[in-house]
Amino acid sequence: MAELRGALIGCGFFAVNQMHAWRDIEGASIVAICDRDPERLKVVGDQFGIARRYVDAAALFAGESLDFVDIATTAPSHRPLVEMAAQNRVPAICQKPFAPSLADAKAMVKACTDAGVALMVHENFRWQSPIQAVRAVLDSGDIGTPFFGRISFRSAYDVFSGQPYLATGKRFIIEDLGIHSLDIARFLLGDVSTITTRTARINPNIAGEDVATMLMDHKSGATSVVDCSYATKLATEPFPQTLVEIDGSDGTIRLEHNYRLTVTGRNGTAVSDVSPPLLPWASRPWHNIQESVVAIQRHWVDCLANKTEPATSGADNLRTLALVEAAYVGAASGEPVRLDALL
Ligand code: NAD
């Protein structure tokens, strides 16, 4: 198969990981980059040896013949850029959060469906190898039918120095980080019917909430708690690890600090180390996330080659984004929120 020709739009903080990952993946390469900030265009273009550079996305689409675009800008530009890709009949990957609102996200899915082009949200946390290891245990049937889950991310890591915009938005942890945890809950326990949410702002120097606790009813009958915090000072900083507890009819799964996986099932208890590999270009503690970037981008290339729908397609991600919307509505009202009404 001929190598797919891709372009990156948005050359900021996180896109550098995506560029490293594209270099590791066979079957696709980035032939052009775009950023409205000439400084970022130069930094990323020079680092990765990309000569074809654009400050304007419309000029990129006009000037290049592309098999896909990888949109790594922040949420306000996602809808116009995805719609531009659809107009140009170019399949698109879009970073999370998919869109600032569910209405925008629905319009983006429709634009790509109408144009007949694939759309994947870069919702990479479910691609982390420790999370995939939990999914594999569930698939093995060893713990029986899950009836309870806890997806937990608690940290005091300073995310604001690398991503200063996170301190200024009215919405913070649910939209930025909780979105990943909610997606993991869907990945492990299936879709959700009702969510109840409590939030708090502990850090006085930011605009949004930095603590959220969400209780969810899954359609499968399981109950889960998704809890996240950037105000939790621990003896050992676990950033950016997601901890998981699942109780099933025949056993339990515990994914604990330092990627220790304990499975108690029909055949007794097994403890294993499911640490992600440290890729040559990766750096701790981000290596867990960096590895998942390679996995999701490889999945995209496979999906384009086989004409299959990505696991985190735009349509799939509407159900994760709906949880984010419902969480904010429920945090404001104090009431449980039904998901069906939003979708
Ligand atoms: P950033 O501000 O560092 O980078 C965004 C870049 O996009 C900037 O260089 C900006 O100039 C450029 N840009 C914005 N609008 C543009 C437009 N219309 N045309 C061309 N360029 C444009 O942001 P970041 O921290 O790299 O975050 C980018 C996205 O990645 C966010 O949505 C964030 O939530 C997401 N993110 C995802 C993960 C993950 O694990 N999946 C981790 C961190 C950030």
PDB file of N, CA and C in Angstrom, residues 70-166:
ATOM      1  N   ASP A  70      -4.389  15.739  10.701  1.00  0.00           N
ATOM      2  CA  ASP A  70      -4.328  15.469  12.138  1.00  0.00           C
ATOM      3  C   ASP A  70      -4.450  16.832  12.824  1.00  0.00           C
ATOM      4  N   ILE A  71      -5.635  17.103  13.400  1.00  0.00           N
ATOM      5  CA  ILE A  71      -5.915  18.430  13.971  1.00  0.00           C
ATOM      6  C   ILE A  71      -5.568  18.417  15.461  1.00  0.00           C
ATOM      7  N   ALA A  72      -4.554  19.182  15.828  1.00  0.00           N
ATOM      8  CA  ALA A  72      -4.042  19.181  17.203  1.00  0.00           C
ATOM      9  C   ALA A  72      -4.137  20.567  17.827  1.00  0.00           C
ATOM     10  N   THR A  73      -5.111  21.343  17.370  1.00  0.00           N
ATOM     11  CA  THR A  73      -5.347  22.668  17.960  1.00  0.00           C
ATOM     12  C   THR A  73      -6.245  22.507  19.199  1.00  0.00           C
ATOM     13  N   THR A  74      -6.489  23.600  19.907  1.00  0.00           N
ATOM     14  CA  THR A  74      -7.413  23.548  21.052  1.00  0.00           C
ATOM     15  C   THR A  74      -8.864  23.638  20.544  1.00  0.00           C
ATOM     16  N   ALA A  75      -9.810  23.331  21.441  1.00  0.00           N
ATOM     17  CA  ALA A  75     -11.198  23.069  21.045  1.00  0.00           C
ATOM     18  C   ALA A  75     -11.894  24.164  20.217  1.00  0.00           C
ATOM     19  N   PRO A  76     -11.685  25.474  20.475  1.00  0.00           N
ATOM     20  CA  PRO A  76     -12.474  26.464  19.727  1.00  0.00           C
ATOM     21  C   PRO A  76     -12.319  26.360  18.212  1.00  0.00           C
ATOM     22  N   SER A  77     -11.188  25.883  17.728  1.00  0.00           N
ATOM     23  CA  SER A  77     -10.975  25.800  16.272  1.00  0.00           C
ATOM     24  C   SER A  77     -11.357  24.440  15.697  1.00  0.00           C
ATOM     25  N   HIS A  78     -11.777  23.476  16.536  1.00  0.00           N
ATOM     26  CA  HIS A  78     -12.013  22.127  16.010  1.00  0.00           C
ATOM     27  C   HIS A  78     -13.131  22.087  14.962  1.00  0.00           C
ATOM     28  N   ARG A  79     -14.266  22.753  15.276  1.00  0.00           N
ATOM     29  CA  ARG A  79     -15.380  22.655  14.312  1.00  0.00           C
ATOM     30  C   ARG A  79     -15.025  23.253  12.949  1.00  0.00           C
ATOM     31  N   PRO A  80     -14.519  24.504  12.887  1.00  0.00           N
ATOM     32  CA  PRO A  80     -14.194  25.019  11.546  1.00  0.00           C
ATOM     33  C   PRO A  80     -13.167  24.175  10.810  1.00  0.00           C
ATOM     34  N   LEU A  81     -12.191  23.629  11.533  1.00  0.00           N
ATOM     35  CA  LEU A  81     -11.147  22.853  10.847  1.00  0.00           C
ATOM     36  C   LEU A  81     -11.668  21.496  10.370  1.00  0.00           C
ATOM     37  N   VAL A  82     -12.493  20.838  11.191  1.00  0.00           N
ATOM     38  CA  VAL A  82     -13.064  19.545  10.757  1.00  0.00           C
ATOM     39  C   VAL A  82     -14.005  19.784   9.578  1.00  0.00           C
ATOM     40  N   GLU A  83     -14.799  20.849   9.635  1.00  0.00           N
ATOM     41  CA  GLU A  83     -15.707  21.131   8.512  1.00  0.00           C
ATOM     42  C   GLU A  83     -14.913  21.455   7.240  1.00  0.00           C
ATOM     43  N   MET A  84     -13.780  22.123   7.401  1.00  0.00           N
ATOM     44  CA  MET A  84     -12.929  22.415   6.239  1.00  0.00           C
ATOM     45  C   MET A  84     -12.376  21.111   5.649  1.00  0.00           C
ATOM     46  N   ALA A  85     -11.991  20.187   6.523  1.00  0.00           N
ATOM     47  CA  ALA A  85     -11.506  18.879   6.043  1.00  0.00           C
ATOM     48  C   ALA A  85     -12.619  18.169   5.280  1.00  0.00           C
ATOM     49  N   ALA A  86     -13.837  18.197   5.834  1.00  0.00           N
ATOM     50  CA  ALA A  86     -14.963  17.519   5.177  1.00  0.00           C
ATOM     51  C   ALA A  86     -15.228  18.143   3.798  1.00  0.00           C
ATOM     52  N   GLN A  87     -15.201  19.485   3.746  1.00  0.00           N
ATOM     53  CA  GLN A  87     -15.435  20.167   2.455  1.00  0.00           C
ATOM     54  C   GLN A  87     -14.407  19.755   1.416  1.00  0.00           C
ATOM     55  N   ASN A  88     -13.200  19.481   1.880  1.00  0.00           N
ATOM     56  CA  ASN A  88     -12.115  19.092   0.963  1.00  0.00           C
ATOM     57  C   ASN A  88     -12.011  17.576   0.803  1.00  0.00           C
ATOM     58  N   ARG A  89     -13.000  16.848   1.375  1.00  0.00           N
ATOM     59  CA  ARG A  89     -13.041  15.375   1.269  1.00  0.00           C
ATOM     60  C   ARG A  89     -11.769  14.729   1.830  1.00  0.00           C
ATOM     61  N   VAL A  90     -11.282  15.276   2.953  1.00  0.00           N
ATOM     62  CA  VAL A  90     -10.069  14.734   3.575  1.00  0.00           C
ATOM     63  C   VAL A  90     -10.431  14.153   4.946  1.00  0.00           C
ATOM     64  N   PRO A  91     -10.184  12.856   5.182  1.00  0.00           N
ATOM     65  CA  PRO A  91     -10.434  12.269   6.502  1.00  0.00           C
ATOM     66  C   PRO A  91      -9.667  13.024   7.593  1.00  0.00           C
ATOM     67  N   ALA A  92     -10.247  13.075   8.804  1.00  0.00           N
ATOM     68  CA  ALA A  92      -9.649  13.915   9.847  1.00  0.00           C
ATOM     69  C   ALA A  92      -9.574  13.207  11.197  1.00  0.00           C
ATOM     70  N   ILE A  93      -8.451  13.440  11.868  1.00  0.00           N
ATOM     71  CA  ILE A  93      -8.328  13.132  13.294  1.00  0.00           C
ATOM     72  C   ILE A  93      -8.484  14.467  14.011  1.00  0.00           C
ATOM     73  N   CYS A  94      -9.245  14.488  15.095  1.00  0.00           N
ATOM     74  CA  CYS A  94      -9.430  15.727  15.856  1.00  0.00           C
ATOM     75  C   CYS A  94      -9.081  15.470  17.312  1.00  0.00           C
ATOM     76  N   GLN A  95      -8.247  16.332  17.876  1.00  0.00           N
ATOM     77  CA  GLN A  95      -7.891  16.175  19.300  1.00  0.00           C
ATOM     78  C   GLN A  95      -9.129  16.310  20.191  1.00  0.00           C
ATOM     79  N   LYS A  96      -9.023  15.764  21.398  1.00  0.00           N
ATOM     80  CA  LYS A  96     -10.042  16.000  22.417  1.00  0.00           C
ATOM     81  C   LYS A  96      -9.758  17.344  23.049  1.00  0.00           C
ATOM     82  N   PRO A  97     -10.674  18.018  23.758  1.00  0.00           N
ATOM     83  CA  PRO A  97     -12.094  17.751  23.678  1.00  0.00           C
ATOM     84  C   PRO A  97     -12.591  18.030  22.258  1.00  0.00           C
ATOM     85  N   PHE A  98     -13.420  17.076  21.765  1.00  0.00           N
ATOM     86  CA  PHE A  98     -13.888  17.083  20.384  1.00  0.00           C
ATOM     87  C   PHE A  98     -14.389  18.474  19.972  1.00  0.00           C
ATOM     88  N   ALA A  99     -15.184  19.109  20.844  1.00  0.00           N
ATOM     89  CA  ALA A  99     -15.757  20.424  20.512  1.00  0.00           C
ATOM     90  C   ALA A  99     -16.156  21.125  21.806  1.00  0.00           C
ATOM     91  N   PRO A 100     -16.333  22.455  21.742  1.00  0.00           N
ATOM     92  CA  PRO A 100     -16.764  23.177  22.949  1.00  0.00           C
ATOM     93  C   PRO A 100     -18.185  22.814  23.372  1.00  0.00           C
ATOM     94  N   SER A 101     -19.018  22.324  22.449  1.00  0.00           N
ATOM     95  CA  SER A 101     -20.390  21.952  22.815  1.00  0.00           C
ATOM     96  C   SER A 101     -20.797  20.707  22.052  1.00  0.00           C
ATOM     97  N   LEU A 102     -21.810  20.019  22.582  1.00  0.00           N
ATOM     98  CA  LEU A 102     -22.313  18.817  21.931  1.00  0.00           C
ATOM     99  C   LEU A 102     -22.941  19.159  20.574  1.00  0.00           C
ATOM    100  N   ALA A 103     -23.568  20.343  20.484  1.00  0.00           N
ATOM    101  CA  ALA A 103     -24.180  20.765  19.208  1.00  0.00           C
ATOM    102  C   ALA A 103     -23.109  20.892  18.134  1.00  0.00           C
ATOM    103  N   ASP A 104     -21.966  21.488  18.480  1.00  0.00           N
ATOM    104  CA  ASP A 104     -20.858  21.588  17.512  1.00  0.00           C
ATOM    105  C   ASP A 104     -20.395  20.188  17.106  1.00  0.00           C
ATOM    106  N   ALA A 105     -20.243  19.308  18.095  1.00  0.00           N
ATOM    107  CA  ALA A 105     -19.732  17.964  17.806  1.00  0.00           C
ATOM    108  C   ALA A 105     -20.679  17.207  16.871  1.00  0.00           C
ATOM    109  N   LYS A 106     -21.978  17.339  17.113  1.00  0.00           N
ATOM    110  CA  LYS A 106     -22.952  16.665  16.235  1.00  0.00           C
ATOM    111  C   LYS A 106     -22.830  17.195  14.807  1.00  0.00           C
ATOM    112  N   ALA A 107     -22.650  18.518  14.676  1.00  0.00           N
ATOM    113  CA  ALA A 107     -22.508  19.114  13.335  1.00  0.00           C
ATOM    114  C   ALA A 107     -21.242  18.590  12.650  1.00  0.00           C
ATOM    115  N   MET A 108     -20.180  18.389  13.417  1.00  0.00           N
ATOM    116  CA  MET A 108     -18.921  17.890  12.846  1.00  0.00           C
ATOM    117  C   MET A 108     -19.077  16.452  12.353  1.00  0.00           C
ATOM    118  N   VAL A 109     -19.778  15.636  13.140  1.00  0.00           N
ATOM    119  CA  VAL A 109     -20.018  14.243  12.731  1.00  0.00           C
ATOM    120  C   VAL A 109     -20.846  14.237  11.453  1.00  0.00           C
ATOM    121  N   LYS A 110     -21.866  15.092  11.412  1.00  0.00           N
ATOM    122  CA  LYS A 110     -22.746  15.140  10.226  1.00  0.00           C
ATOM    123  C   LYS A 110     -21.949  15.582   8.982  1.00  0.00           C
ATOM    124  N   ALA A 111     -21.107  16.597   9.162  1.00  0.00           N
ATOM    125  CA  ALA A 111     -20.332  17.106   8.008  1.00  0.00           C
ATOM    126  C   ALA A 111     -19.466  15.997   7.416  1.00  0.00           C
ATOM    127  N   CYS A 112     -18.829  15.208   8.287  1.00  0.00           N
ATOM    128  CA  CYS A 112     -17.938  14.143   7.782  1.00  0.00           C
ATOM    129  C   CYS A 112     -18.746  12.986   7.213  1.00  0.00           C
ATOM    130  N   THR A 113     -19.887  12.663   7.839  1.00  0.00           N
ATOM    131  CA  THR A 113     -20.734  11.590   7.305  1.00  0.00           C
ATOM    132  C   THR A 113     -21.249  11.980   5.925  1.00  0.00           C
ATOM    133  N   ASP A 114     -21.742  13.218   5.808  1.00  0.00           N
ATOM    134  CA  ASP A 114     -22.275  13.681   4.518  1.00  0.00           C
ATOM    135  C   ASP A 114     -21.200  13.677   3.427  1.00  0.00           C
ATOM    136  N   ALA A 115     -19.958  14.003   3.836  1.00  0.00           N
ATOM    137  CA  ALA A 115     -18.860  14.044   2.853  1.00  0.00           C
ATOM    138  C   ALA A 115     -18.279  12.650   2.603  1.00  0.00           C
ATOM    139  N   GLY A 116     -18.689  11.693   3.432  1.00  0.00           N
ATOM    140  CA  GLY A 116     -18.183  10.327   3.253  1.00  0.00           C
ATOM    141  C   GLY A 116     -16.731  10.170   3.669  1.00  0.00           C
ATOM    142  N   VAL A 117     -16.276  10.989   4.647  1.00  0.00           N
ATOM    143  CA  VAL A 117     -14.884  10.862   5.111  1.00  0.00           C
ATOM    144  C   VAL A 117     -14.846  10.402   6.567  1.00  0.00           C
ATOM    145  N   ALA A 118     -13.800   9.665   6.902  1.00  0.00           N
ATOM    146  CA  ALA A 118     -13.640   9.158   8.267  1.00  0.00           C
ATOM    147  C   ALA A 118     -13.298  10.298   9.223  1.00  0.00           C
ATOM    148  N   LEU A 119     -13.746  10.144  10.466  1.00  0.00           N
ATOM    149  CA  LEU A 119     -13.454  11.133  11.512  1.00  0.00           C
ATOM    150  C   LEU A 119     -13.150  10.373  12.798  1.00  0.00           C
ATOM    151  N   MET A 120     -11.970  10.598  13.351  1.00  0.00           N
ATOM    152  CA  MET A 120     -11.605   9.969  14.630  1.00  0.00           C
ATOM    153  C   MET A 120     -11.229  11.041  15.644  1.00  0.00           C
ATOM    154  N   VAL A 121     -11.705  10.907  16.864  1.00  0.00           N
ATOM    155  CA  VAL A 121     -11.260  11.796  17.941  1.00  0.00           C
ATOM    156  C   VAL A 121     -10.019  11.180  18.580  1.00  0.00           C
ATOM    157  N   HIS A 122      -9.006  12.024  18.792  1.00  0.00           N
ATOM    158  CA  HIS A 122      -7.761  11.548  19.416  1.00  0.00           C
ATOM    159  C   HIS A 122      -8.017  11.365  20.918  1.00  0.00           C
ATOM    160  N   GLU A 123      -8.860  10.374  21.237  1.00  0.00           N
ATOM    161  CA  GLU A 123      -9.177  10.030  22.644  1.00  0.00           C
ATOM    162  C   GLU A 123      -8.282   8.845  22.990  1.00  0.00           C
ATOM    163  N   ASN A 124      -7.075   9.175  23.456  1.00  0.00           N
ATOM    164  CA  ASN A 124      -6.006   8.186  23.503  1.00  0.00           C
ATOM    165  C   ASN A 124      -5.903   7.406  24.808  1.00  0.00           C
ATOM    166  N   PHE A 125      -6.570   7.870  25.910  1.00  0.00           N
ATOM    167  CA  PHE A 125      -6.297   7.228  27.204  1.00  0.00           C
ATOM    168  C   PHE A 125      -6.699   5.750  27.200  1.00  0.00           C
ATOM    169  N   ARG A 126      -7.785   5.401  26.477  1.00  0.00           N
ATOM    170  CA  ARG A 126      -8.183   3.986  26.464  1.00  0.00           C
ATOM    171  C   ARG A 126      -7.145   3.132  25.721  1.00  0.00           C
ATOM    172  N   TRP A 127      -6.234   3.792  24.983  1.00  0.00           N
ATOM    173  CA  TRP A 127      -5.185   3.061  24.263  1.00  0.00           C
ATOM    174  C   TRP A 127      -3.933   2.846  25.107  1.00  0.00           C
ATOM    175  N   GLN A 128      -3.910   3.376  26.337  1.00  0.00           N
ATOM    176  CA  GLN A 128      -2.754   3.132  27.215  1.00  0.00           C
ATOM    177  C   GLN A 128      -2.664   1.631  27.495  1.00  0.00           C
ATOM    178  N   SER A 129      -1.460   1.080  27.463  1.00  0.00           N
ATOM    179  CA  SER A 129      -1.352  -0.379  27.597  1.00  0.00           C
ATOM    180  C   SER A 129      -1.898  -0.891  28.937  1.00  0.00           C
ATOM    181  N   PRO A 130      -1.767  -0.173  30.066  1.00  0.00           N
ATOM    182  CA  PRO A 130      -2.389  -0.689  31.303  1.00  0.00           C
ATOM    183  C   PRO A 130      -3.915  -0.760  31.208  1.00  0.00           C
ATOM    184  N   ILE A 131      -4.521   0.197  30.510  1.00  0.00           N
ATOM    185  CA  ILE A 131      -5.992   0.181  30.351  1.00  0.00           C
ATOM    186  C   ILE A 131      -6.396  -0.949  29.405  1.00  0.00           C
ATOM    187  N   GLN A 132      -5.608  -1.151  28.357  1.00  0.00           N
ATOM    188  CA  GLN A 132      -5.877  -2.272  27.445  1.00  0.00           C
ATOM    189  C   GLN A 132      -5.739  -3.606  28.185  1.00  0.00           C
ATOM    190  N   ALA A 133      -4.797  -3.656  29.156  1.00  0.00           N
ATOM    191  CA  ALA A 133      -4.615  -4.897  29.935  1.00  0.00           C
ATOM    192  C   ALA A 133      -5.854  -5.173  30.787  1.00  0.00           C
ATOM    193  N   VAL A 134      -6.466  -4.126  31.341  1.00  0.00           N
ATOM    194  CA  VAL A 134      -7.710  -4.298  32.114  1.00  0.00           C
ATOM    195  C   VAL A 134      -8.825  -4.795  31.197  1.00  0.00           C
ATOM    196  N   ARG A 135      -8.923  -4.202  30.014  1.00  0.00           N
ATOM    197  CA  ARG A 135      -9.953  -4.627  29.052  1.00  0.00           C
ATOM    198  C   ARG A 135      -9.767  -6.114  28.688  1.00  0.00           C
ATOM    199  N   ALA A 136      -8.508  -6.527  28.535  1.00  0.00           N
ATOM    200  CA  ALA A 136      -8.233  -7.928  28.160  1.00  0.00           C
ATOM    201  C   ALA A 136      -8.686  -8.879  29.275  1.00  0.00           C
ATOM    202  N   VAL A 137      -8.510  -8.472  30.535  1.00  0.00           N
ATOM    203  CA  VAL A 137      -8.979  -9.331  31.642  1.00  0.00           C
ATOM    204  C   VAL A 137     -10.503  -9.442  31.594  1.00  0.00           C
ATOM    205  N   LEU A 138     -11.181  -8.322  31.372  1.00  0.00           N
ATOM    206  CA  LEU A 138     -12.659  -8.372  31.273  1.00  0.00           C
ATOM    207  C   LEU A 138     -13.066  -9.307  30.141  1.00  0.00           C
ATOM    208  N   ASP A 139     -12.385  -9.187  28.995  1.00  0.00           N
ATOM    209  CA  ASP A 139     -12.731 -10.024  27.832  1.00  0.00           C
ATOM    210  C   ASP A 139     -12.474 -11.501  28.094  1.00  0.00           C
ATOM    211  N   SER A 140     -11.521 -11.809  28.971  1.00  0.00           N
ATOM    212  CA  SER A 140     -11.204 -13.216  29.266  1.00  0.00           C
ATOM    213  C   SER A 140     -12.321 -13.884  30.071  1.00  0.00           C
ATOM    214  N   GLY A 141     -13.175 -13.072  30.712  1.00  0.00           N
ATOM    215  CA  GLY A 141     -14.276 -13.615  31.507  1.00  0.00           C
ATOM    216  C   GLY A 141     -13.857 -14.044  32.904  1.00  0.00           C
ATOM    217  N   ASP A 142     -12.592 -13.826  33.257  1.00  0.00           N
ATOM    218  CA  ASP A 142     -12.057 -14.343  34.522  1.00  0.00           C
ATOM    219  C   ASP A 142     -12.758 -13.785  35.763  1.00  0.00           C
ATOM    220  N   ILE A 143     -13.221 -12.537  35.691  1.00  0.00           N
ATOM    221  CA  ILE A 143     -13.878 -11.977  36.894  1.00  0.00           C
ATOM    222  C   ILE A 143     -15.408 -11.999  36.761  1.00  0.00           C
ATOM    223  N   GLY A 144     -15.896 -12.644  35.713  1.00  0.00           N
ATOM    224  CA  GLY A 144     -17.356 -12.733  35.543  1.00  0.00           C
ATOM    225  C   GLY A 144     -17.945 -11.436  35.047  1.00  0.00           C
ATOM    226  N   THR A 145     -19.165 -11.145  35.468  1.00  0.00           N
ATOM    227  CA  THR A 145     -19.870  -9.947  34.998  1.00  0.00           C
ATOM    228  C   THR A 145     -19.568  -8.769  35.924  1.00  0.00           C
ATOM    229  N   PRO A 146     -19.017  -7.674  35.393  1.00  0.00           N
ATOM    230  CA  PRO A 146     -18.696  -6.521  36.256  1.00  0.00           C
ATOM    231  C   PRO A 146     -19.961  -5.855  36.803  1.00  0.00           C
ATOM    232  N   PHE A 147     -19.938  -5.519  38.093  1.00  0.00           N
ATOM    233  CA  PHE A 147     -21.079  -4.795  38.672  1.00  0.00           C
ATOM    234  C   PHE A 147     -20.672  -3.471  39.297  1.00  0.00           C
ATOM    235  N   PHE A 148     -19.354  -3.231  39.445  1.00  0.00           N
ATOM    236  CA  PHE A 148     -18.879  -1.975  40.037  1.00  0.00           C
ATOM    237  C   PHE A 148     -17.544  -1.597  39.407  1.00  0.00           C
ATOM    238  N   GLY A 149     -17.351  -0.291  39.165  1.00  0.00           N
ATOM    239  CA  GLY A 149     -16.052   0.182  38.690  1.00  0.00           C
ATOM    240  C   GLY A 149     -15.680   1.502  39.334  1.00  0.00           C
ATOM    241  N   ARG A 150     -14.391   1.716  39.486  1.00  0.00           N
ATOM    242  CA  ARG A 150     -13.904   3.041  39.905  1.00  0.00           C
ATOM    243  C   ARG A 150     -12.729   3.400  38.994  1.00  0.00           C
ATOM    244  N   ILE A 151     -12.846   4.561  38.365  1.00  0.00           N
ATOM    245  CA  ILE A 151     -11.784   5.080  37.499  1.00  0.00           C
ATOM    246  C   ILE A 151     -11.298   6.348  38.193  1.00  0.00           C
ATOM    247  N   SER A 152     -10.041   6.344  38.595  1.00  0.00           N
ATOM    248  CA  SER A 152      -9.570   7.407  39.496  1.00  0.00           C
ATOM    249  C   SER A 152      -8.288   8.044  38.973  1.00  0.00           C
ATOM    250  N   PHE A 153      -8.275   9.389  39.007  1.00  0.00           N
ATOM    251  CA  PHE A 153      -7.071  10.137  38.599  1.00  0.00           C
ATOM    252  C   PHE A 153      -6.915  11.273  39.607  1.00  0.00           C
ATOM    253  N   ARG A 154      -5.983  11.133  40.526  1.00  0.00           N
ATOM    254  CA  ARG A 154      -5.810  12.134  41.583  1.00  0.00           C
ATOM    255  C   ARG A 154      -4.340  12.532  41.629  1.00  0.00           C
ATOM    256  N   SER A 155      -4.065  13.847  41.575  1.00  0.00           N
ATOM    257  CA  SER A 155      -2.704  14.328  41.367  1.00  0.00           C
ATOM    258  C   SER A 155      -2.606  15.772  41.849  1.00  0.00           C
ATOM    259  N   ALA A 156      -1.370  16.237  42.027  1.00  0.00           N
ATOM    260  CA  ALA A 156      -1.145  17.676  42.247  1.00  0.00           C
ATOM    261  C   ALA A 156      -0.109  18.183  41.238  1.00  0.00           C
ATOM    262  N   TYR A 157       0.041  17.472  40.141  1.00  0.00           N
ATOM    263  CA  TYR A 157       1.017  17.830  39.103  1.00  0.00           C
ATOM    264  C   TYR A 157       0.672  19.210  38.518  1.00  0.00           C
ATOM    265  N   ASP A 158       1.698  20.002  38.251  1.00  0.00           N
ATOM    266  CA  ASP A 158       1.475  21.343  37.685  1.00  0.00           C
ATOM    267  C   ASP A 158       1.285  21.246  36.163  1.00  0.00           C
ATOM    268  N   VAL A 159       0.024  21.088  35.753  1.00  0.00           N
ATOM    269  CA  VAL A 159      -0.251  21.012  34.310  1.00  0.00           C
ATOM    270  C   VAL A 159      -0.292  22.407  33.678  1.00  0.00           C
ATOM    271  N   PHE A 160      -0.342  23.447  34.519  1.00  0.00           N
ATOM    272  CA  PHE A 160      -0.557  24.807  33.995  1.00  0.00           C
ATOM    273  C   PHE A 160       0.702  25.397  33.346  1.00  0.00           C
ATOM    274  N   SER A 161       1.889  24.924  33.747  1.00  0.00           N
ATOM    275  CA  SER A 161       3.100  25.506  33.154  1.00  0.00           C
ATOM    276  C   SER A 161       3.210  25.117  31.677  1.00  0.00           C
ATOM    277  N   GLY A 162       2.874  23.872  31.333  1.00  0.00           N
ATOM    278  CA  GLY A 162       2.937  23.447  29.934  1.00  0.00           C
ATOM    279  C   GLY A 162       1.724  23.886  29.133  1.00  0.00           C
ATOM    280  N   GLN A 163       0.568  23.983  29.808  1.00  0.00           N
ATOM    281  CA  GLN A 163      -0.688  24.313  29.113  1.00  0.00           C
ATOM    282  C   GLN A 163      -1.376  25.456  29.879  1.00  0.00           C
ATOM    283  N   PRO A 164      -0.850  26.696  29.725  1.00  0.00           N
ATOM    284  CA  PRO A 164      -1.361  27.823  30.535  1.00  0.00           C
ATOM    285  C   PRO A 164      -2.857  28.081  30.339  1.00  0.00           C
ATOM    286  N   TYR A 165      -3.407  27.729  29.156  1.00  0.00           N
ATOM    287  CA  TYR A 165      -4.832  27.977  28.901  1.00  0.00           C
ATOM    288  C   TYR A 165      -5.726  27.194  29.851  1.00  0.00           C
ATOM    289  N   LEU A 166      -5.195  26.139  30.477  1.00  0.00           N
ATOM    290  CA  LEU A 166      -6.019  25.335  31.384  1.00  0.00           C
ATOM    291  C   LEU A 166      -6.418  26.106  32.645  1.00  0.00           C
TER     292      LEU A 166
END
